[in-house]
Coordinates of C-alpha atoms in Angstrom, one line a residue:
M1 CA 2.0 12.2 -10.0
R2 CA 0.6 9.5 -12.1
A3 CA -2.1 7.2 -11.1
I4 CA -1.4 3.5 -11.0
F5 CA -3.7 1.0 -12.9
G6 CA -3.1 -2.8 -12.7
G7 CA -3.5 -4.4 -16.0
M8 CA -5.5 -7.9 -16.3
N9 CA -2.8 -9.6 -18.9
E10 CA -1.3 -12.7 -18.0
P11 CA 1.8 -12.0 -15.9
L12 CA 5.0 -13.6 -17.3
N13 CA 5.9 -15.1 -13.7
P14 CA 3.1 -16.4 -11.6
F15 CA 4.3 -14.5 -8.6
P16 CA 4.1 -10.9 -9.8
I17 CA 5.6 -8.0 -7.7
Y18 CA 3.7 -5.3 -9.0
G19 CA 0.2 -4.7 -10.6
Y20 CA -2.9 -6.8 -10.1
F21 CA -3.5 -9.7 -12.7
G22 CA -6.8 -11.1 -11.4
P23 CA -8.0 -13.5 -8.7
A24 CA -5.7 -16.3 -9.9
Y25 CA -2.7 -14.5 -8.8
F26 CA -4.2 -13.2 -5.6
C27 CA -4.0 -15.0 -2.5
N28 CA -6.7 -15.1 0.1
R29 CA -8.1 -12.0 1.8
E30 CA -11.7 -13.2 1.3
K31 CA -13.1 -12.1 4.5
E32 CA -11.6 -8.5 4.0
T33 CA -12.7 -8.4 0.4
D34 CA -16.3 -9.4 1.3
A35 CA -16.4 -7.1 4.1
I36 CA -15.2 -4.1 1.9
I37 CA -17.8 -5.1 -1.0
A38 CA -20.6 -5.4 1.3
A39 CA -19.9 -1.9 3.1
L40 CA -19.7 -0.2 -0.3
K41 CA -22.9 -1.8 -1.9
N42 CA -24.9 -0.8 1.2
G43 CA -23.4 2.9 1.2
R44 CA -20.8 2.9 3.7
N45 CA -17.4 4.3 3.2
I46 CA -14.3 2.5 4.1
T47 CA -10.8 3.3 6.0
L48 CA -8.4 0.8 5.2
Y49 CA -5.5 0.4 7.7
A50 CA -2.4 -1.8 6.6
P51 CA 1.4 -1.5 6.9
R52 CA 3.2 -1.0 3.5
R53 CA 4.0 -3.9 1.2
I54 CA 1.4 -6.0 3.1
G55 CA -1.0 -6.2 -0.1
K56 CA -3.2 -3.0 0.5
T57 CA -3.1 -2.0 -3.2
G58 CA -3.9 -5.4 -4.5
L59 CA -6.7 -5.7 -2.2
I60 CA -8.2 -2.5 -3.5
H61 CA -7.9 -3.8 -7.1
H62 CA -9.3 -7.1 -6.3
V63 CA -12.3 -5.5 -4.7
F64 CA -12.6 -3.4 -8.0
H65 CA -12.3 -6.6 -9.9
H66 CA -15.2 -8.4 -8.0
L67 CA -17.5 -5.2 -8.2
G68 CA -17.8 -5.8 -11.7
K69 CA -18.1 -3.6 -14.9
K70 CA -21.2 -1.7 -13.5
W71 CA -19.3 0.2 -11.0
N72 CA -16.8 2.8 -11.9
C73 CA -13.8 2.3 -9.8
V74 CA -11.0 5.1 -9.5
Y75 CA -7.6 4.3 -7.8
L76 CA -5.4 7.3 -6.9
D77 CA -2.0 7.0 -5.0
V78 CA -2.3 10.2 -2.9
Q79 CA 1.7 9.8 -1.8
E80 CA 2.4 11.2 -5.2
S81 CA 0.5 14.3 -4.7
F82 CA 2.6 17.0 -3.1
S83 CA -0.1 19.7 -3.2
F84 CA -3.7 20.1 -3.7
K85 CA -3.0 21.2 -7.3
D86 CA -1.3 17.7 -7.9
F87 CA -4.2 15.9 -6.1
T88 CA -6.7 17.6 -8.5
N89 CA -4.8 16.7 -11.4
S90 CA -4.1 13.1 -10.4
L91 CA -7.9 12.6 -9.5
L92 CA -8.9 14.0 -13.1
E93 CA -6.5 11.7 -14.7
A94 CA -7.4 8.6 -12.7
T95 CA -11.2 9.4 -13.5
L96 CA -10.6 9.8 -17.2
N97 CA -8.7 6.2 -17.2
A98 CA -11.6 4.7 -15.0
V99 CA -14.4 5.6 -17.4
S100 CA -12.2 5.1 -20.6
K101 CA -13.6 1.5 -21.2
N102 CA -17.1 3.0 -21.6
K103 CA -17.5 5.1 -24.8
T104 CA -20.5 7.1 -23.6
L105 CA -19.1 8.0 -20.1
L106 CA -15.7 8.6 -21.6
K107 CA -17.2 11.2 -24.2
Q108 CA -19.3 13.0 -21.3
F109 CA -16.2 13.2 -19.2
Q110 CA -14.0 14.4 -22.0
D111 CA -16.5 16.9 -23.3
W112 CA -16.4 18.4 -19.6
L113 CA -12.9 18.1 -19.2
L114 CA -12.0 20.0 -22.6
M115 CA -13.5 23.0 -21.0
L116 CA -10.6 23.2 -18.5
R117 CA -8.1 23.1 -21.4
P118 CA -6.1 20.2 -20.3
V119 CA -2.6 19.3 -21.9
M120 CA -3.4 15.6 -22.6
S121 CA -1.1 12.8 -23.7
A122 CA -0.9 9.1 -23.8
N123 CA 1.7 7.2 -21.7
P124 CA 3.8 5.1 -24.2
H125 CA 4.3 2.3 -21.9
S126 CA 1.1 1.8 -20.2
G127 CA -1.3 3.3 -22.9
S128 CA -3.0 5.3 -20.1
L129 CA -4.2 8.8 -20.6
Q130 CA -2.2 11.6 -18.9
L131 CA -3.4 15.3 -18.3
E132 CA -2.6 18.5 -16.6
V133 CA -4.6 21.5 -15.9
D134 CA -3.0 24.9 -15.1
F135 CA -5.4 26.1 -12.4
A136 CA -5.6 30.0 -11.5
S137 CA -6.4 29.4 -7.9
E138 CA -7.3 27.1 -5.2
N139 CA -11.0 27.9 -5.4
Q140 CA -10.8 26.8 -9.1
Q141 CA -9.3 23.4 -8.0
R142 CA -11.9 23.1 -5.5
T143 CA -14.8 23.6 -8.2
T144 CA -13.3 21.5 -10.6
V145 CA -13.0 18.5 -8.1
K146 CA -16.6 19.2 -7.0
E147 CA -18.1 19.1 -10.5
A148 CA -15.7 16.0 -11.5
L149 CA -17.3 14.1 -8.4
K150 CA -20.8 15.3 -9.2
L151 CA -20.4 13.9 -12.9
L152 CA -18.8 10.6 -11.8
D153 CA -21.8 10.4 -9.3
S154 CA -24.4 10.9 -12.3
F155 CA -22.6 7.8 -14.1
G156 CA -24.1 5.4 -11.5
P157 CA -22.3 3.1 -8.5
G158 CA -18.9 3.9 -8.3
V159 CA -16.0 4.0 -5.9
I160 CA -12.8 6.0 -5.3
A161 CA -9.9 4.6 -3.7
L162 CA -7.4 7.1 -2.2
D163 CA -4.3 5.3 -1.2
E164 CA -2.1 6.9 1.4
F165 CA -4.7 9.2 2.2
Q166 CA -2.8 10.9 5.3
Q167 CA -0.5 12.3 2.8
I168 CA -2.9 15.3 2.5
N169 CA -1.7 16.2 6.0
S170 CA 1.8 17.0 4.3
W171 CA 0.5 19.8 2.2
D172 CA 1.0 23.4 2.5
V173 CA -2.4 24.2 3.3
D174 CA -5.0 24.1 6.2
S175 CA -5.3 20.2 5.9
I176 CA -8.2 20.1 8.5
S177 CA -9.9 22.6 6.3
I178 CA -9.4 20.3 3.4
E179 CA -10.6 17.4 5.3
G180 CA -13.8 19.2 6.3
W181 CA -14.4 20.4 2.7
I182 CA -14.0 16.9 1.2
R183 CA -16.0 15.2 3.9
S184 CA -18.8 17.9 3.1
E185 CA -18.8 17.2 -0.9
M186 CA -18.9 13.3 -0.1
Q187 CA -22.2 14.0 1.7
Q188 CA -23.8 15.4 -1.4
L189 CA -23.1 12.3 -3.6
K190 CA -25.7 9.5 -4.0
N191 CA -23.7 6.8 -5.9
L192 CA -19.9 7.4 -5.1
R193 CA -18.3 5.6 -2.2
F194 CA -14.9 6.1 -0.9
I195 CA -12.0 3.8 0.6
F196 CA -9.4 5.9 2.5
S197 CA -6.3 3.9 3.0
G198 CA -3.0 4.3 4.4
S199 CA 0.2 2.8 6.0
Q200 CA 0.8 5.4 8.9
Y201 CA -1.5 4.2 11.3
H202 CA -1.4 7.0 13.9
L203 CA -1.9 9.7 11.2
L204 CA -4.8 7.9 9.6
S205 CA -6.3 6.9 13.1
E206 CA -6.1 10.4 14.2
M207 CA -8.1 11.5 11.1
F208 CA -10.7 9.1 11.3
N209 CA -11.1 8.3 15.0
S210 CA -10.6 11.7 16.7
A211 CA -13.8 13.6 17.6
K212 CA -12.2 16.8 16.6
R213 CA -11.6 15.8 12.9
P214 CA -14.3 16.3 10.2
F215 CA -13.8 12.5 9.3
Y216 CA -14.7 11.3 12.6
A217 CA -17.1 8.2 12.5
S218 CA -17.7 8.5 9.1
T219 CA -16.4 5.2 7.8
Q220 CA -16.0 1.6 8.4
A221 CA -12.7 0.5 9.5
V222 CA -11.0 -2.6 8.0
S223 CA -7.5 -3.7 8.9
I224 CA -5.3 -6.1 7.3
G225 CA -2.4 -8.2 8.5
K226 CA -0.1 -10.9 7.3
I227 CA -1.8 -13.8 5.3
P228 CA -2.0 -17.1 7.0
T229 CA 1.2 -19.3 6.5
E230 CA -1.1 -22.3 5.5
D231 CA -3.1 -20.3 2.8
Y232 CA 0.0 -18.8 1.3
S233 CA 1.9 -22.1 1.4
A234 CA -1.0 -23.7 -0.4
F235 CA -0.9 -20.7 -3.0
I236 CA 2.9 -21.1 -3.7
R237 CA 2.7 -24.7 -4.2
N238 CA -0.3 -24.7 -6.7
H239 CA 1.4 -22.2 -8.8
F240 CA 4.6 -24.2 -9.0
K241 CA 2.4 -27.3 -9.9
N242 CA 0.4 -25.5 -12.6
Y243 CA 3.7 -25.1 -14.3
N244 CA 4.9 -28.6 -13.7
R245 CA 7.4 -27.5 -11.2
K246 CA 8.0 -29.0 -7.9
I247 CA 8.4 -27.3 -4.4
S248 CA 8.4 -29.0 -1.2
S249 CA 6.8 -27.8 2.1
N250 CA 10.3 -27.2 3.7
E251 CA 11.2 -25.0 1.0
V252 CA 7.9 -23.1 1.2
N253 CA 8.2 -22.7 4.7
Q254 CA 11.9 -21.5 4.0
I255 CA 10.5 -18.8 2.0
L256 CA 7.7 -17.8 4.2
N257 CA 10.2 -17.7 7.1
W258 CA 12.5 -15.4 5.6
A259 CA 9.6 -13.2 4.2
D260 CA 8.2 -13.0 7.9
G261 CA 4.8 -13.3 6.1
N262 CA 5.2 -9.8 4.1
T263 CA 3.3 -10.1 1.1
Y264 CA 5.8 -8.0 -1.0
N265 CA 8.8 -9.9 0.0
V266 CA 7.1 -13.4 -0.2
Q267 CA 6.2 -12.4 -4.0
L268 CA 9.7 -11.1 -4.5
L269 CA 11.5 -14.4 -3.4
C270 CA 8.9 -16.6 -5.0
N271 CA 9.4 -14.7 -8.1
R272 CA 13.2 -15.2 -8.3
V273 CA 13.0 -18.8 -7.0
F274 CA 10.3 -19.6 -9.8
S275 CA 12.3 -18.0 -12.6
K276 CA 15.4 -20.4 -11.7
T277 CA 13.5 -23.5 -11.0
K278 CA 13.5 -25.9 -13.9
K279 CA 12.0 -28.9 -12.3
E280 CA 12.0 -28.7 -8.6
A281 CA 13.1 -25.9 -6.1
T282 CA 15.8 -26.5 -3.8
Q283 CA 17.3 -25.1 -0.6
E284 CA 20.4 -24.0 -2.3
L285 CA 18.5 -22.2 -4.9
I286 CA 16.3 -20.4 -2.5
D287 CA 19.7 -19.2 -0.5
S288 CA 21.2 -18.1 -3.8
S289 CA 18.2 -16.0 -4.6
I290 CA 18.5 -14.4 -1.1
L291 CA 22.0 -13.6 -1.5
E292 CA 21.2 -11.7 -4.9
I293 CA 18.5 -9.7 -3.1
Y294 CA 21.2 -8.7 -0.4
A295 CA 23.6 -7.6 -2.8
E296 CA 21.1 -5.5 -4.8
N297 CA 20.1 -3.8 -1.6
K298 CA 23.6 -3.3 0.2
L299 CA 24.7 0.0 -1.1
S300 CA 21.3 1.6 -0.1
Y301 CA 21.4 0.1 3.4
M302 CA 25.0 1.3 3.8
A303 CA 23.9 4.7 2.8
L304 CA 21.0 4.4 5.3
S305 CA 23.5 3.8 7.9
T306 CA 25.3 7.0 7.4
S307 CA 22.3 8.9 7.4
M308 CA 21.7 8.5 11.1
S309 CA 23.6 8.4 14.3
K310 CA 25.7 5.2 15.3
Y311 CA 23.3 5.0 18.3
Q312 CA 20.2 4.9 16.2
W313 CA 21.8 2.6 13.9
Q314 CA 22.7 0.3 16.9
V315 CA 19.1 0.4 18.4
L316 CA 17.7 -0.6 14.7
T317 CA 20.1 -3.5 14.7
A318 CA 19.2 -4.6 18.0
I319 CA 15.6 -4.8 17.1
A320 CA 16.3 -6.7 14.0
L321 CA 18.4 -9.4 15.9
E322 CA 15.4 -9.8 18.2
G323 CA 12.9 -10.0 15.3
K324 CA 10.1 -8.6 17.5
V325 CA 10.6 -6.4 20.4
Y326 CA 7.6 -6.1 22.9
Q327 CA 9.2 -4.0 25.8
A328 CA 12.1 -1.8 24.1
T329 CA 12.8 -0.1 27.5
S330 CA 13.1 -3.4 29.3
K331 CA 16.4 -4.0 31.2
E332 CA 17.0 -7.3 29.7
F333 CA 16.6 -5.7 26.1
I334 CA 18.8 -2.8 27.1
T335 CA 21.4 -4.8 28.9
H336 CA 21.8 -7.4 26.2
H337 CA 22.4 -5.1 23.1
K338 CA 24.3 -2.4 25.5
L339 CA 22.1 0.3 24.7
G340 CA 22.6 2.5 27.6
S341 CA 19.6 4.1 29.1
S342 CA 16.0 3.7 28.5
S343 CA 15.4 7.4 27.7
S344 CA 17.9 7.0 24.8
V345 CA 16.2 4.1 23.4
L346 CA 13.1 5.9 23.4
R347 CA 14.3 8.9 21.6
A348 CA 16.0 6.5 18.9
L349 CA 12.7 4.9 18.5
E350 CA 10.9 8.1 18.0
F351 CA 13.4 8.9 15.3
L352 CA 13.3 5.4 13.6
T353 CA 9.4 5.2 14.0
S354 CA 9.2 8.7 12.2
R355 CA 11.4 7.6 9.4
E356 CA 9.1 4.3 9.1
L357 CA 12.2 2.2 9.6
V358 CA 10.4 0.7 12.5
Y359 CA 6.8 -0.1 12.9
Q360 CA 4.7 -0.9 16.0
Y361 CA 2.2 -3.8 15.3
L362 CA -0.6 -5.0 17.4
E363 CA -1.5 -8.6 17.9
D364 CA -5.0 -9.9 18.0
N365 CA -4.9 -9.6 21.5
G366 CA -3.8 -6.0 21.5
R367 CA -0.2 -6.7 22.5
A368 CA 2.1 -4.2 20.9
Y369 CA 5.5 -4.9 19.6
Y370 CA 8.2 -3.2 17.3
E371 CA 9.5 -4.6 14.3
I372 CA 11.6 -3.6 11.3
Y373 CA 9.6 -2.3 8.4
D374 CA 11.9 -3.6 5.7
I375 CA 11.8 -7.3 6.2
I376 CA 14.8 -7.4 3.7
L377 CA 17.0 -4.8 5.8
M378 CA 15.9 -6.8 8.9
R379 CA 17.3 -10.0 7.5
W380 CA 20.5 -8.2 6.0
L381 CA 21.1 -7.0 9.5
Q382 CA 20.5 -10.3 11.1
K383 CA 22.9 -11.9 8.7
K384 CA 25.7 -9.7 9.1

C-alpha cells in the first residue's frame, strides 16, 4: 500500500534496476519528457500508456526532476491499492512525503492531517513517512481526498501521478461513479495537474477514450515504446567508459537483442555484466549472466506451466518461439506448431492476454502483433 519514492543518491551500479537516480542514469525519452512537461505547464492532464517494464515509472520521476522544486510532485502506485480506503491512505501518505522537503508546507499539511488522528511512523529503510487513517465511511474518505487535493492545490503548481490507474476498476465499488467523482474534483483545482498512467492498454483506453466514461476527452495521450537501439547502445558504452571499462558494439548488441529493447531487462543484464567486468565485457561473461537469470527464474516458470492447461502452455511456447506473431490464427502458424483449430488458439490467447502473459503491441504503422510480456520467459522458452 506504500508509495514509491526514487532517491537521488549515486547508485552503486550505473545501471540501476529500481528507482530514479537522475538524468545521468536515465536513457533518452526526450520527446516524451518535453511533451509531458509542456502539457502540465499549460494546464493539460496526461494519460500515459506503456507496457510494464518499459520505463514508465522512471519517465514520471524524470519529468518530476525537470519540473523542479517549484512544483509539488506526488507519485502513487494505484496497483497497490485494493480498495478506495487503501487509495485514500496511500494518497495522503504520498502527499505528505512530497511536501516533506518544504518545512512550511509540511507543517500546514501535518496540522490538517492530525485532525484525522492518523497512525504515523517512519520507514526504517527509506526514511519516508507512513500513515494510516481508520475512516468511518466512504463518504469520509471522499471528503478527506477532496480536502487534501484542495490543500495541495493551494500550495502552488503541482502534479499527481496515479500509476496503474486502471486498478480502480477492480475495487468493490461502482468504478464509474468513482471516475466521475474524481473527474469532478479535478475540475475544481487551479494549480494541480494529473498524470494517469497504466500498462493495461485496453482498460485505460476504455476509461479515457469511450464517450460513455467520465474521463472522455479530458487528457492528452502520450504513449512510450522501446528506446531506439542506437540511443541505448551509446548510453551503455558511455557508462562503461566512465568507469574505465570496455564493452564493444558486438557485446552491446548482444545485450540489446537478448532484452528485445525492454528497458527493465536491458538494465538487469547490464547491471550483472557491469558488476562482473574488471576491464572488458566479453560474450562469455554476458552468456554466464544470462544463464544466472534463467536459473533464478526457472522454478517460477515451471510453477507457471502447471497453473494452465497443456494447450495454453503450448500456445505460449509457440508465440515465444516465433518472437512476434502477427496472425495467430493463420494456417501457417497453427500448422507449424501443431495447434489444432483457430478457435482453440483464440481461446488460449484470451486466457494468456488476461493473465498478462502475452501482450498485443502496435507498430508505428498500426500493424498489431502478439509477444510474450516477460522477455526473460520468452528467451527461456526459446532456449529450452
